[in-house]
Tab-separated table of C-alpha atoms in Angstrom:
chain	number	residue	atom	x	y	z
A	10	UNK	CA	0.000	0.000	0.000
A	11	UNK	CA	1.673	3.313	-0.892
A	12	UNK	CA	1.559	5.980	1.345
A	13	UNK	CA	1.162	8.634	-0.891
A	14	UNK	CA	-2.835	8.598	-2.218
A	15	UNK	CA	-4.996	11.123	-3.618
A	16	UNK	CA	-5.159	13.469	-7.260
A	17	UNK	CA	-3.509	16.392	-5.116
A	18	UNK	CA	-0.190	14.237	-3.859
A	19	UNK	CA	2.822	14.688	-5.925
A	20	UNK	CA	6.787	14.462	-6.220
A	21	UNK	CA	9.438	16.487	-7.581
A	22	UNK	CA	13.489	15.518	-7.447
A	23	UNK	CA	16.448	16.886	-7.854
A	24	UNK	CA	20.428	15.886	-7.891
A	25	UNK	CA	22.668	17.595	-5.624
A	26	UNK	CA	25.657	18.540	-5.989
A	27	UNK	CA	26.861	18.209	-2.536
A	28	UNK	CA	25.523	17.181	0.894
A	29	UNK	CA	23.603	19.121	3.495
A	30	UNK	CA	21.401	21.033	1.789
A	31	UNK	CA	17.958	20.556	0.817
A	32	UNK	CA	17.151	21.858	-2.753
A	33	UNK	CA	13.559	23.586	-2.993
A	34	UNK	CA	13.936	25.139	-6.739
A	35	UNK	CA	14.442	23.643	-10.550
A	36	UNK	CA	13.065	20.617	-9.220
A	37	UNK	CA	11.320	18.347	-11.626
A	38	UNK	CA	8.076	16.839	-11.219
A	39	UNK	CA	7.851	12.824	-10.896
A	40	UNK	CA	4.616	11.344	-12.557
A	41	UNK	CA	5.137	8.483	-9.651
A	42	UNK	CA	2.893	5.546	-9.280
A	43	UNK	CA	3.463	4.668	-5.721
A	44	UNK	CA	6.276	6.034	-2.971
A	45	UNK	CA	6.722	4.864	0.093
A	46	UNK	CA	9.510	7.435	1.282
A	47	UNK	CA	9.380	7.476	5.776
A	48	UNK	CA	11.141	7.952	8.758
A	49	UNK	CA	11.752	5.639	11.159
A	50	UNK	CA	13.600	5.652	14.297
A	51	UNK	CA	14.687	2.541	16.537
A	52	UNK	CA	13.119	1.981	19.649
A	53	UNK	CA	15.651	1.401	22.810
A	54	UNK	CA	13.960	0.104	25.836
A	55	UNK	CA	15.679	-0.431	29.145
A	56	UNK	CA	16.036	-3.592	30.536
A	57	UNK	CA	16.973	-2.806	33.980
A	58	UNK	CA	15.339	-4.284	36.878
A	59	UNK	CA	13.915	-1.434	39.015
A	60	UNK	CA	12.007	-3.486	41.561
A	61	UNK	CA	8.473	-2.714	39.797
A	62	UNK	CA	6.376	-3.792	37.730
A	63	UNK	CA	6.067	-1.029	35.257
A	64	UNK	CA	7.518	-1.485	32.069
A	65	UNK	CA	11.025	1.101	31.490
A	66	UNK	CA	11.132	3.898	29.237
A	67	UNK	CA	11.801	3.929	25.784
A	68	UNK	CA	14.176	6.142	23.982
A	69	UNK	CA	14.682	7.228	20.318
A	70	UNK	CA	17.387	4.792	18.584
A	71	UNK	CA	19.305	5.077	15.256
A	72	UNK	CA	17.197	7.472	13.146
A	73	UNK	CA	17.013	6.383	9.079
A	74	UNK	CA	15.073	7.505	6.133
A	75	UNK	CA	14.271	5.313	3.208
A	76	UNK	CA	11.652	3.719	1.165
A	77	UNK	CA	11.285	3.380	-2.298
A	78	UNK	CA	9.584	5.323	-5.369
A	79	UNK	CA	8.095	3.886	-8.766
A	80	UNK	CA	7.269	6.015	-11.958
A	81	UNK	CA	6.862	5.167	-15.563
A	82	UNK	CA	9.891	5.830	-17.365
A	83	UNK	CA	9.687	9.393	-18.494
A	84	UNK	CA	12.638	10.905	-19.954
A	85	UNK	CA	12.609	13.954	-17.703
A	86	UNK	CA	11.453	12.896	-14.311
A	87	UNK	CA	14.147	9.378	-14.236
A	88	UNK	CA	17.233	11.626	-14.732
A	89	UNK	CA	18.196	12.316	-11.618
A	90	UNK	CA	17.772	9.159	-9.921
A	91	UNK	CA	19.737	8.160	-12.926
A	92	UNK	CA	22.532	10.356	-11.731
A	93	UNK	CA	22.303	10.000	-8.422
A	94	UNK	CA	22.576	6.087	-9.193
A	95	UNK	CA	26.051	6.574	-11.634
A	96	UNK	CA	27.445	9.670	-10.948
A	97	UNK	CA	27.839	11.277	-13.925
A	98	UNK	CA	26.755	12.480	-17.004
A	99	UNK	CA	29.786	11.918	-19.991
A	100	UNK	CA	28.024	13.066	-23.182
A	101	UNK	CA	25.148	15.265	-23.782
A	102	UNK	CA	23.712	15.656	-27.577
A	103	UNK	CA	20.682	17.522	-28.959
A	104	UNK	CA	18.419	20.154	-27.181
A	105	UNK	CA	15.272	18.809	-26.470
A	106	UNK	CA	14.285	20.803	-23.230
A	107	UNK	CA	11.997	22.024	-22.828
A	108	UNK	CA	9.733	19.766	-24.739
A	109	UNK	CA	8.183	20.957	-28.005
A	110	UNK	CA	11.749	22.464	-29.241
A	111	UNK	CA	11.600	20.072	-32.136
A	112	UNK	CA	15.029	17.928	-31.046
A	113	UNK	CA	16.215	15.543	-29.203
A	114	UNK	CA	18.483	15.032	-26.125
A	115	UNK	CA	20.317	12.056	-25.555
A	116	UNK	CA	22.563	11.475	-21.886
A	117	UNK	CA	25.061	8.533	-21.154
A	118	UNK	CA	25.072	7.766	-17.818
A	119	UNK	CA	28.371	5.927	-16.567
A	120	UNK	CA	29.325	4.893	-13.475
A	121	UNK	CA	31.771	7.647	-11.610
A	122	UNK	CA	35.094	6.136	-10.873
A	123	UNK	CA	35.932	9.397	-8.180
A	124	UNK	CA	33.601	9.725	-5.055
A	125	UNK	CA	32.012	12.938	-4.882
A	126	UNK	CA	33.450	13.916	-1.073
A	127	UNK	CA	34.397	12.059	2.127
A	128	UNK	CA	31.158	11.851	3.109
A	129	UNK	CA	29.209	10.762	-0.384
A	130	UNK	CA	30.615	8.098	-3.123
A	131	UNK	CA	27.531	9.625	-5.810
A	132	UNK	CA	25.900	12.487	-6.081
A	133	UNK	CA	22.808	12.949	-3.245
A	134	UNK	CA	19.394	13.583	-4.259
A	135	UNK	CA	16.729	16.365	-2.946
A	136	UNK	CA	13.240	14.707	-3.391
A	137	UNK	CA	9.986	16.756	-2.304
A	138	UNK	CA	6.752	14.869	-1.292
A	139	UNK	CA	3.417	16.389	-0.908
A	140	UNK	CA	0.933	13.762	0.478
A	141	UNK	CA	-2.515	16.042	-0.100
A	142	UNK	CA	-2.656	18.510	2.454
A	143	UNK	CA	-0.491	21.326	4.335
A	144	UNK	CA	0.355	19.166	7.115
A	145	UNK	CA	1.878	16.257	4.834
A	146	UNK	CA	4.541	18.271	3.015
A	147	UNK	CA	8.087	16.375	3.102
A	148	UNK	CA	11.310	17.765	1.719
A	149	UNK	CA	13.823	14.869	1.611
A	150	UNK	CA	17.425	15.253	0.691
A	151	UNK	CA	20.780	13.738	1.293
A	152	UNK	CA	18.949	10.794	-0.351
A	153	UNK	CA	21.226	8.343	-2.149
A	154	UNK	CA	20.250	5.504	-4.634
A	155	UNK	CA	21.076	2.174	-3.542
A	156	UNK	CA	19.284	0.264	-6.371
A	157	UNK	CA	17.936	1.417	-9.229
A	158	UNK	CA	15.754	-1.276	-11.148
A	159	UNK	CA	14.522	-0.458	-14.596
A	160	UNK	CA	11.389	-2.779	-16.538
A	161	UNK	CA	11.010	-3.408	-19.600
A	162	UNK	CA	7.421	-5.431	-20.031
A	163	UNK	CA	6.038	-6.721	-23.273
A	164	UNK	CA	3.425	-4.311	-24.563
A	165	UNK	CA	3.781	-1.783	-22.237
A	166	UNK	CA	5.490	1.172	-20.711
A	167	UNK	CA	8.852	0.807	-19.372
A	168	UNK	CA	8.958	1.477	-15.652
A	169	UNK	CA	11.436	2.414	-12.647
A	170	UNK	CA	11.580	1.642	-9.221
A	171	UNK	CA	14.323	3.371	-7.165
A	172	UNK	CA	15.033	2.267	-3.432
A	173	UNK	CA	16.680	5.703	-1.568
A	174	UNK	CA	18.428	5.299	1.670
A	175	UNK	CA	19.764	8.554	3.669
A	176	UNK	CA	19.001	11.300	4.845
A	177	UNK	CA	17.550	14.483	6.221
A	178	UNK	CA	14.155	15.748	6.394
A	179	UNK	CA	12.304	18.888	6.798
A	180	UNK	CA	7.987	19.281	7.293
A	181	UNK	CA	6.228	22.830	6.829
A	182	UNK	CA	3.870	23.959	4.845
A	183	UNK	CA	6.404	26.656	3.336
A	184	UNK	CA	7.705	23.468	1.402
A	185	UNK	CA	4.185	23.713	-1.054
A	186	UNK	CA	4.707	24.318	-4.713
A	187	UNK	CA	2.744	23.940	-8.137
A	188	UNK	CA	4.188	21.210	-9.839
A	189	UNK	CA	4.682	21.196	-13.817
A	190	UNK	CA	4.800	17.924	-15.282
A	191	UNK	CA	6.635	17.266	-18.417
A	192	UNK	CA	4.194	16.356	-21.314
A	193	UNK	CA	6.370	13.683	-22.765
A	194	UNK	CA	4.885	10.103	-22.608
A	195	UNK	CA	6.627	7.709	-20.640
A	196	UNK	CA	8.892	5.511	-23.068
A	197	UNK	CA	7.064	2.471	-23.999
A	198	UNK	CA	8.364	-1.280	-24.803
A	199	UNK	CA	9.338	-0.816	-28.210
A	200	UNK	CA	11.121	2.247	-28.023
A	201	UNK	CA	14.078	0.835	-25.747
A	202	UNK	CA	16.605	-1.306	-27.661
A	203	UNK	CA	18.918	-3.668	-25.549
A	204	UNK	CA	22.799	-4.403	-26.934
A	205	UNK	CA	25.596	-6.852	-25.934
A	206	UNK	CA	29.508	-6.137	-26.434
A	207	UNK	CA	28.091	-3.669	-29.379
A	208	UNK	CA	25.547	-6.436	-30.842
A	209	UNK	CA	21.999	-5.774	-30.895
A	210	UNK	CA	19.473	-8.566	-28.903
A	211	UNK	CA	15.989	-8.404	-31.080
A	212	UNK	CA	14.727	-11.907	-29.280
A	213	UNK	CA	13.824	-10.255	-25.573
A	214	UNK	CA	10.034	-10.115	-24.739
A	215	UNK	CA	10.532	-9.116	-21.058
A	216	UNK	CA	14.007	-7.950	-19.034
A	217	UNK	CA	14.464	-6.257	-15.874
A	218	UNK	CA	17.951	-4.411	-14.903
């Protein structure tokens, strides 16, 4: 069950470029089909004897944020979980944004063989959640991709699911923003080709990465 429900949630992300610092503009809007993005913290409990027969306290234990997030594979919204998952961008061609300027854009991502600073091997990500109202408004950052899965189903739209580990959160209702989605359709089955050491594979039906 996701946890985000409702026509008036949404999602917008953004790559960092370095840690500790929440992003709140240039962000791009995620057409997402479920996200399940929370905090949790550990629960410590005291096991002392104390001659009664109350239970102990509890205390707040190692505090994580995580979850994961799946969209249909449009070409705008999956970059930057692309680059938070490899690093880097190494070629750029065309200049298809914004959409409707009659080109198009191609990126190769590549794994980045330098980390990005002591404390992050990849580039972080900034990822802003609105769950419906003023009082669910999440902005998420220091997020990093620890798996990035991408499917490619017969007949149908390729799809992404990226699981996010990290990170830092801040709530308020400050964090609201109108979200413009790109207009491009997500890319379907038969517009994704698949190669081997430079060789084309044209007998795949179904393939997940």
């Amino acid at each position: 069950m996701p946890y985000a429900y409702g026509m008036q949630g949404y999602a917008m992300v953004q790559a960092q470029s370095a840690m500790g610092t929440g992003l709140t503009g240039s962000m791009y809007a995620v057409p997402f089909v479920s996200e399940n993005i929370v905090q949790k913290y550990d629960q410590l409990v005291q096991t002392g004897v104390r001659n009664r027969f109350f239970e102990n306290a509890y205390a707040h234990g190692k505090h994580t944020i995580g979850g994961n997030i799946t969209l249909e594979a449009n070409p705008v919204a999956m970059g930057s979980f692309l680059l938070g998952a490899s690093g880097r961008v190494v070629a750029t061609s065309g200049a298809g944004w914004p959409a409707g300027t009659g080109s198009m854009t191609a990126h190769q991502f590549i794994p980045n063989c330098q980390d990005l600073s002591d404390r992050a091997a990849v580039r972080p990500v900034t990822l802003r959640v609105h769950r419906g109202d003023t009082t669910s408004s999440f902005l998420f950052y220091d997020l990093f991709v620890n798996q990035l899965t991408f499917n490619f189903p017969q007949g149908q739209f390729m799809s992404v699911a990226v699981d996010l580990i990290g990170g830092n959160l801040a709530t308020a209702s400050s964090q609201l923003v109108v979200p413009t989605f790109d207009p491009l359709a997500p890319f379907r089955w038969d517009q994704t080709s698949i190669s081997w050491a430079g060789v084309g594979i044209t007998d795949v039906e179904d393939l997940t990465i």
